[in-house]
Short mmCIF file of C-alpha atoms in Angstrom, two decimals:
data_model
loop_
_atom_site.label_atom_id
_atom_site.label_comp_id
_atom_site.label_asym_id
_atom_site.label_seq_id
_atom_site.Cartn_x
_atom_site.Cartn_y
_atom_site.Cartn_z
CA UNK A 13 11.40 -9.98 -15.89
CA UNK A 14 8.10 -11.38 -14.55
CA UNK A 15 6.69 -10.03 -11.29
CA UNK A 16 6.35 -12.51 -8.49
CA UNK A 17 2.81 -11.94 -7.13
CA UNK A 18 2.57 -15.56 -6.10
CA UNK A 19 4.84 -14.79 -3.15
CA UNK A 20 1.83 -13.50 -1.22
CA UNK A 21 0.39 -17.01 -1.09
CA UNK A 22 3.67 -18.57 -0.24
CA UNK A 23 4.45 -16.17 2.58
CA UNK A 24 0.95 -15.45 3.89
CA UNK A 25 1.82 -16.72 7.39
CA UNK A 26 4.42 -13.88 7.64
CA UNK A 27 1.93 -10.98 7.46
CA UNK A 28 1.66 -10.61 11.24
CA UNK A 29 5.05 -12.05 12.21
CA UNK A 30 6.50 -9.04 14.04
CA UNK A 31 10.13 -10.31 14.05
CA UNK A 32 10.24 -11.13 10.37
CA UNK A 33 12.71 -9.21 8.18
CA UNK A 34 11.02 -8.96 4.78
CA UNK A 35 8.44 -7.35 2.65
CA UNK A 36 5.47 -7.80 5.03
CA UNK A 37 7.18 -6.49 8.12
CA UNK A 38 8.50 -3.58 6.11
CA UNK A 39 4.95 -2.57 5.10
CA UNK A 40 3.74 -3.01 8.63
CA UNK A 41 6.42 -0.94 10.39
CA UNK A 42 7.73 1.39 7.70
CA UNK A 43 4.89 2.61 5.52
CA UNK A 44 1.55 1.52 7.02
CA UNK A 45 1.72 3.84 10.04
CA UNK A 46 2.58 6.91 7.92
CA UNK A 47 -0.03 6.23 5.30
CA UNK A 48 -2.82 5.56 7.75
CA UNK A 49 -2.07 8.74 9.71
CA UNK A 50 -2.04 10.70 6.34
CA UNK A 51 -5.45 9.24 5.30
CA UNK A 52 -7.08 9.93 8.61
CA UNK A 53 -5.65 13.46 8.69
CA UNK A 54 -7.26 14.14 5.36
CA UNK A 55 -10.57 12.87 6.55
CA UNK A 56 -10.41 15.00 9.63
CA UNK A 57 -8.97 18.21 8.25
CA UNK A 58 -10.51 18.36 4.77
CA UNK A 59 -13.94 16.70 5.38
CA UNK A 60 -14.46 17.09 9.13
CA UNK A 61 -15.03 13.38 9.30
CA UNK A 62 -15.99 11.76 12.59
CA UNK A 63 -15.77 8.03 11.50
CA UNK A 64 -19.42 6.88 11.45
CA UNK A 65 -19.93 3.39 10.03
CA UNK A 66 -19.29 4.41 6.42
CA UNK A 67 -18.46 1.60 3.99
CA UNK A 68 -14.82 1.24 2.87
CA UNK A 69 -13.28 -1.22 0.42
CA UNK A 70 -9.63 -2.11 0.79
CA UNK A 71 -8.43 -3.31 -2.63
CA UNK A 72 -5.37 -5.59 -2.34
CA UNK A 73 -5.83 -5.84 1.39
CA UNK A 74 -3.13 -8.50 1.85
CA UNK A 75 -2.99 -9.58 5.52
CA UNK A 76 -5.30 -6.79 6.51
CA UNK A 77 -3.08 -4.03 7.80
CA UNK A 78 -5.13 -1.03 6.54
CA UNK A 79 -8.45 -2.95 6.83
CA UNK A 80 -7.82 -3.43 10.52
CA UNK A 81 -6.76 0.14 11.05
CA UNK A 82 -9.97 1.51 9.50
CA UNK A 83 -12.16 -1.06 11.27
CA UNK A 84 -10.71 0.04 14.65
CA UNK A 85 -11.93 3.58 14.09
CA UNK A 86 -15.46 2.43 13.29
CA UNK A 87 -15.65 1.98 9.52
CA UNK A 88 -17.61 -0.89 7.91
CA UNK A 89 -14.65 -2.52 6.04
CA UNK A 90 -14.52 -4.96 3.19
CA UNK A 91 -11.13 -6.27 2.18
CA UNK A 92 -10.37 -8.01 -1.12
CA UNK A 93 -7.28 -9.68 -2.38
CA UNK A 94 -6.27 -12.16 -5.19
CA UNK A 95 -4.13 -14.18 -2.68
CA UNK A 96 -6.42 -16.78 -1.01
CA UNK A 97 -3.77 -17.50 1.67
CA UNK A 98 -3.40 -13.85 2.55
CA UNK A 99 -7.28 -13.68 2.95
CA UNK A 100 -7.09 -16.57 5.39
CA UNK A 101 -4.36 -14.86 7.37
CA UNK A 102 -6.33 -11.66 7.41
CA UNK A 103 -9.52 -13.42 8.58
CA UNK A 104 -7.63 -15.24 11.31
CA UNK A 105 -6.03 -12.06 12.66
CA UNK A 106 -9.29 -10.21 12.59
CA UNK A 107 -11.01 -12.99 14.59
CA UNK A 108 -8.23 -13.04 17.15
CA UNK A 109 -8.63 -9.28 17.64
CA UNK A 110 -12.46 -9.33 17.65
CA UNK A 111 -12.75 -7.20 14.50
CA UNK A 112 -15.67 -7.59 12.16
CA UNK A 113 -14.24 -7.28 8.63
CA UNK A 114 -15.72 -8.77 5.51
CA UNK A 115 -12.84 -10.42 3.57
CA UNK A 116 -13.34 -11.56 0.01
CA UNK A 117 -11.11 -13.41 -2.39
CA UNK A 118 -11.15 -11.55 -5.70
CA UNK A 119 -9.43 -9.25 -8.14
CA UNK A 120 -9.20 -5.45 -8.58
CA UNK A 121 -9.94 -5.92 -12.25
CA UNK A 122 -13.38 -7.43 -11.58
CA UNK A 123 -14.69 -6.31 -8.17
CA UNK A 124 -17.68 -8.51 -7.07
CA UNK A 125 -19.78 -5.59 -5.71
CA UNK A 126 -22.67 -3.43 -6.98
CA UNK A 127 -21.94 0.01 -8.44
CA UNK A 128 -21.94 2.93 -6.03
CA UNK A 129 -21.51 0.66 -3.01
CA UNK A 130 -18.72 2.36 -1.06
CA UNK A 131 -18.01 5.84 0.25
CA UNK A 132 -14.24 5.16 0.51
CA UNK A 133 -11.63 3.00 -1.10
CA UNK A 134 -8.00 2.30 -0.43
CA UNK A 135 -5.59 0.88 -3.00
CA UNK A 136 -2.08 0.72 -1.50
CA UNK A 137 0.91 -1.43 -2.63
CA UNK A 138 -1.29 -2.59 -5.51
CA UNK A 139 -0.98 -0.46 -8.60
CA UNK A 140 2.63 -1.46 -9.18
CA UNK A 141 1.63 -5.14 -9.18
CA UNK A 142 -1.25 -5.21 -11.74
CA UNK A 143 -0.96 -5.65 -15.52
CA UNK A 144 -4.07 -3.56 -16.32
CA UNK A 145 -4.03 -0.42 -14.11
CA UNK A 146 -6.88 1.07 -16.16
CA UNK A 147 -9.20 -1.86 -15.51
CA UNK A 148 -8.49 -1.62 -11.71
CA UNK A 149 -9.09 2.10 -11.56
CA UNK A 150 -12.26 1.68 -13.64
CA UNK A 151 -13.60 -0.85 -11.16
CA UNK A 152 -12.74 1.27 -8.19
CA UNK A 153 -14.54 4.23 -9.73
CA UNK A 154 -17.51 2.01 -10.49
CA UNK A 155 -18.04 0.77 -6.90
CA UNK A 156 -17.41 4.26 -5.35
CA UNK A 157 -20.38 6.43 -4.75
CA UNK A 158 -20.40 9.85 -6.34
CA UNK A 159 -18.22 12.11 -4.19
CA UNK A 160 -16.50 8.99 -2.78
CA UNK A 161 -12.84 9.15 -1.92
CA UNK A 162 -10.02 6.93 -3.21
CA UNK A 163 -6.85 6.83 -1.08
CA UNK A 164 -3.82 5.37 -2.84
CA UNK A 165 -0.08 4.90 -2.80
CA UNK A 166 2.31 3.33 -5.29
CA UNK A 167 5.94 3.71 -6.62
CA UNK A 168 7.13 6.28 -9.04
CA UNK A 169 9.18 5.08 -12.13
CA UNK A 170 12.28 7.21 -11.73
CA UNK A 171 16.05 6.64 -11.60
CA UNK A 172 15.88 7.08 -7.78
CA UNK A 173 13.28 4.30 -7.43
CA UNK A 174 15.42 2.07 -9.71
CA UNK A 175 18.41 2.57 -7.46
CA UNK A 176 16.38 1.87 -4.34
CA UNK A 177 14.94 -1.26 -5.90
CA UNK A 178 18.44 -2.56 -6.42
CA UNK A 179 19.37 -1.72 -2.82
CA UNK A 180 16.25 -3.35 -1.25
CA UNK A 181 15.68 -6.29 -3.62
CA UNK A 182 18.91 -7.24 -5.32
CA UNK A 183 22.05 -6.25 -3.35
CA UNK A 184 23.00 -9.07 -0.98
CA UNK A 185 24.31 -6.61 1.68
CA UNK A 186 21.03 -4.78 2.08
CA UNK A 187 18.16 -6.58 0.36
CA UNK A 188 15.13 -7.47 2.39
CA UNK A 189 12.46 -7.94 -0.28
CA UNK A 190 11.88 -11.17 -2.03
CA UNK A 191 13.15 -11.53 -5.62
CA UNK A 192 10.96 -9.98 -8.28
CA UNK A 193 8.32 -8.83 -5.89
CA UNK A 194 8.62 -5.50 -7.72
CA UNK A 195 9.54 -4.88 -11.33
CA UNK A 196 10.68 -1.32 -12.11
CA UNK A 197 9.00 -1.27 -15.54
CA UNK A 198 5.64 -1.70 -13.81
CA UNK A 199 6.06 1.38 -11.65
CA UNK A 200 3.92 4.29 -12.76
CA UNK A 201 4.54 8.02 -12.93
CA UNK A 202 2.01 10.34 -11.25
CA UNK A 203 1.05 12.01 -14.54
CA UNK A 204 0.27 8.63 -16.05
CA UNK A 205 -1.83 7.55 -13.12
CA UNK A 206 -3.77 10.81 -13.02
CA UNK A 207 -4.55 10.58 -16.72
CA UNK A 208 -6.17 7.18 -16.01
CA UNK A 209 -8.02 8.72 -13.01
CA UNK A 210 -9.51 11.48 -15.30
CA UNK A 211 -10.60 8.94 -17.89
CA UNK A 212 -12.44 7.01 -15.17
CA UNK A 213 -14.30 9.92 -13.60
CA UNK A 214 -11.81 10.52 -10.65
CA UNK A 215 -10.25 13.82 -9.91
CA UNK A 216 -6.87 13.73 -8.16
CA UNK A 217 -6.84 16.20 -5.27
CA UNK A 218 -3.40 15.77 -3.67
CA UNK A 219 -0.11 13.99 -4.12
CA UNK A 220 2.59 13.65 -1.45
CA UNK A 221 5.69 11.55 -1.04
CA UNK A 222 6.55 8.76 1.49
CA UNK A 223 10.21 8.80 2.39
CA UNK A 224 12.65 8.25 5.24
CA UNK A 225 13.83 11.27 7.21
CA UNK A 226 17.43 10.19 6.64
CA UNK A 227 19.50 10.73 3.52
CA UNK A 228 20.17 7.79 1.08
CA UNK A 229 23.66 7.01 2.50
CA UNK A 230 22.44 6.72 6.12
CA UNK A 231 19.50 4.62 4.94
CA UNK A 232 21.91 2.31 3.20
CA UNK A 233 24.04 1.92 6.37
CA UNK A 234 21.08 1.11 8.60
CA UNK A 235 19.75 -1.42 6.03
CA UNK A 236 23.17 -3.15 6.22
CA UNK A 237 22.95 -3.27 9.96
CA UNK A 238 19.52 -4.79 9.84
CA UNK A 239 20.49 -7.34 7.26
CA UNK A 240 23.38 -8.43 9.61
CA UNK A 241 20.83 -8.59 12.47
CA UNK A 242 22.67 -5.90 14.45
CA UNK A 243 19.35 -4.06 14.71
CA UNK A 244 15.78 -5.31 14.56
CA UNK A 245 13.18 -4.44 11.94
CA UNK A 246 11.37 -2.35 14.52
CA UNK A 247 14.56 -0.48 15.33
CA UNK A 248 15.18 0.09 11.66
CA UNK A 249 11.76 1.59 11.32
CA UNK A 250 12.43 4.01 14.15
CA UNK A 251 15.78 5.06 12.71
CA UNK A 252 14.40 5.54 9.14
CA UNK A 253 11.39 7.49 10.49
CA UNK A 254 9.25 7.13 7.34
CA UNK A 255 7.18 10.31 6.93
CA UNK A 256 4.79 12.03 4.49
CA UNK A 257 6.95 14.43 2.56
CA UNK A 258 7.13 16.46 -0.63
CA UNK A 259 9.57 14.00 -2.19
CA UNK A 260 7.64 11.95 -4.71
CA UNK A 261 10.67 10.39 -6.50
CA UNK A 262 10.20 6.97 -4.85
CA UNK A 263 6.83 6.28 -3.11
CA UNK A 264 3.96 8.66 -3.54
CA UNK A 265 0.59 8.86 -1.87
CA UNK A 266 -2.59 10.85 -2.30
CA UNK A 267 -6.29 10.86 -2.76
CA UNK A 268 -8.84 11.36 -5.47
CA UNK A 269 -12.60 12.02 -5.55
CA UNK A 270 -15.20 10.42 -7.85
CA UNK A 271 -16.79 13.34 -9.63
CA UNK A 272 -19.90 11.85 -11.09
CA UNK A 273 -22.14 8.78 -11.30
CA UNK A 274 -21.05 6.03 -13.66
#
């Protein structure tokens, strides 16, 4: 099965459509809030960070969800994405909200920036979409300064994630993601990812899960209600209450530090 990454060009105008029921709205309401809060909590609790104008690169920025969040707290943000139409949508939304973000069309496997250019990098909803994870991590490590921090999230390759992929992508009664936007074989186990980190001069510091507070059966029932339009996507997000957890069987999140100059 071939992954459908072209969907991000085809649906770029949906990134900031708050009433949309689909992949983009799910990221916006279900996972983006939890992961941004996690990233900022790490900066504040572990590094006593007060958000000066440090440089951050958002790899696979899409419509600009994380890029905008970090720009709002004072960071100097560059967002890069292979989808030209998503970059256009991100630029438009940033202009409308008076945010100064440098958006670039490009690929994680070949970042068009000098080595040691950024203090921080985010790579979220990306690793499970690329064919050469090693090349992407190598490039991230290259553009990070020594001691720089990579924040990431991706999907674990487990039986649980396979079931949830069926529920969210293939079952007619509950599906909300577009066909083939995820392919289970491309998901990566934490130990596989951390092996790549180590080979590219990155030391993983922490891993956590991202999961709904509800059990799987309740999640299924609410997904059915949302699919039938009995509740909105915003209401669904409140009911699921996506949180940082210790359950890494589906989505997992964490951060790594670049150990040395490359």
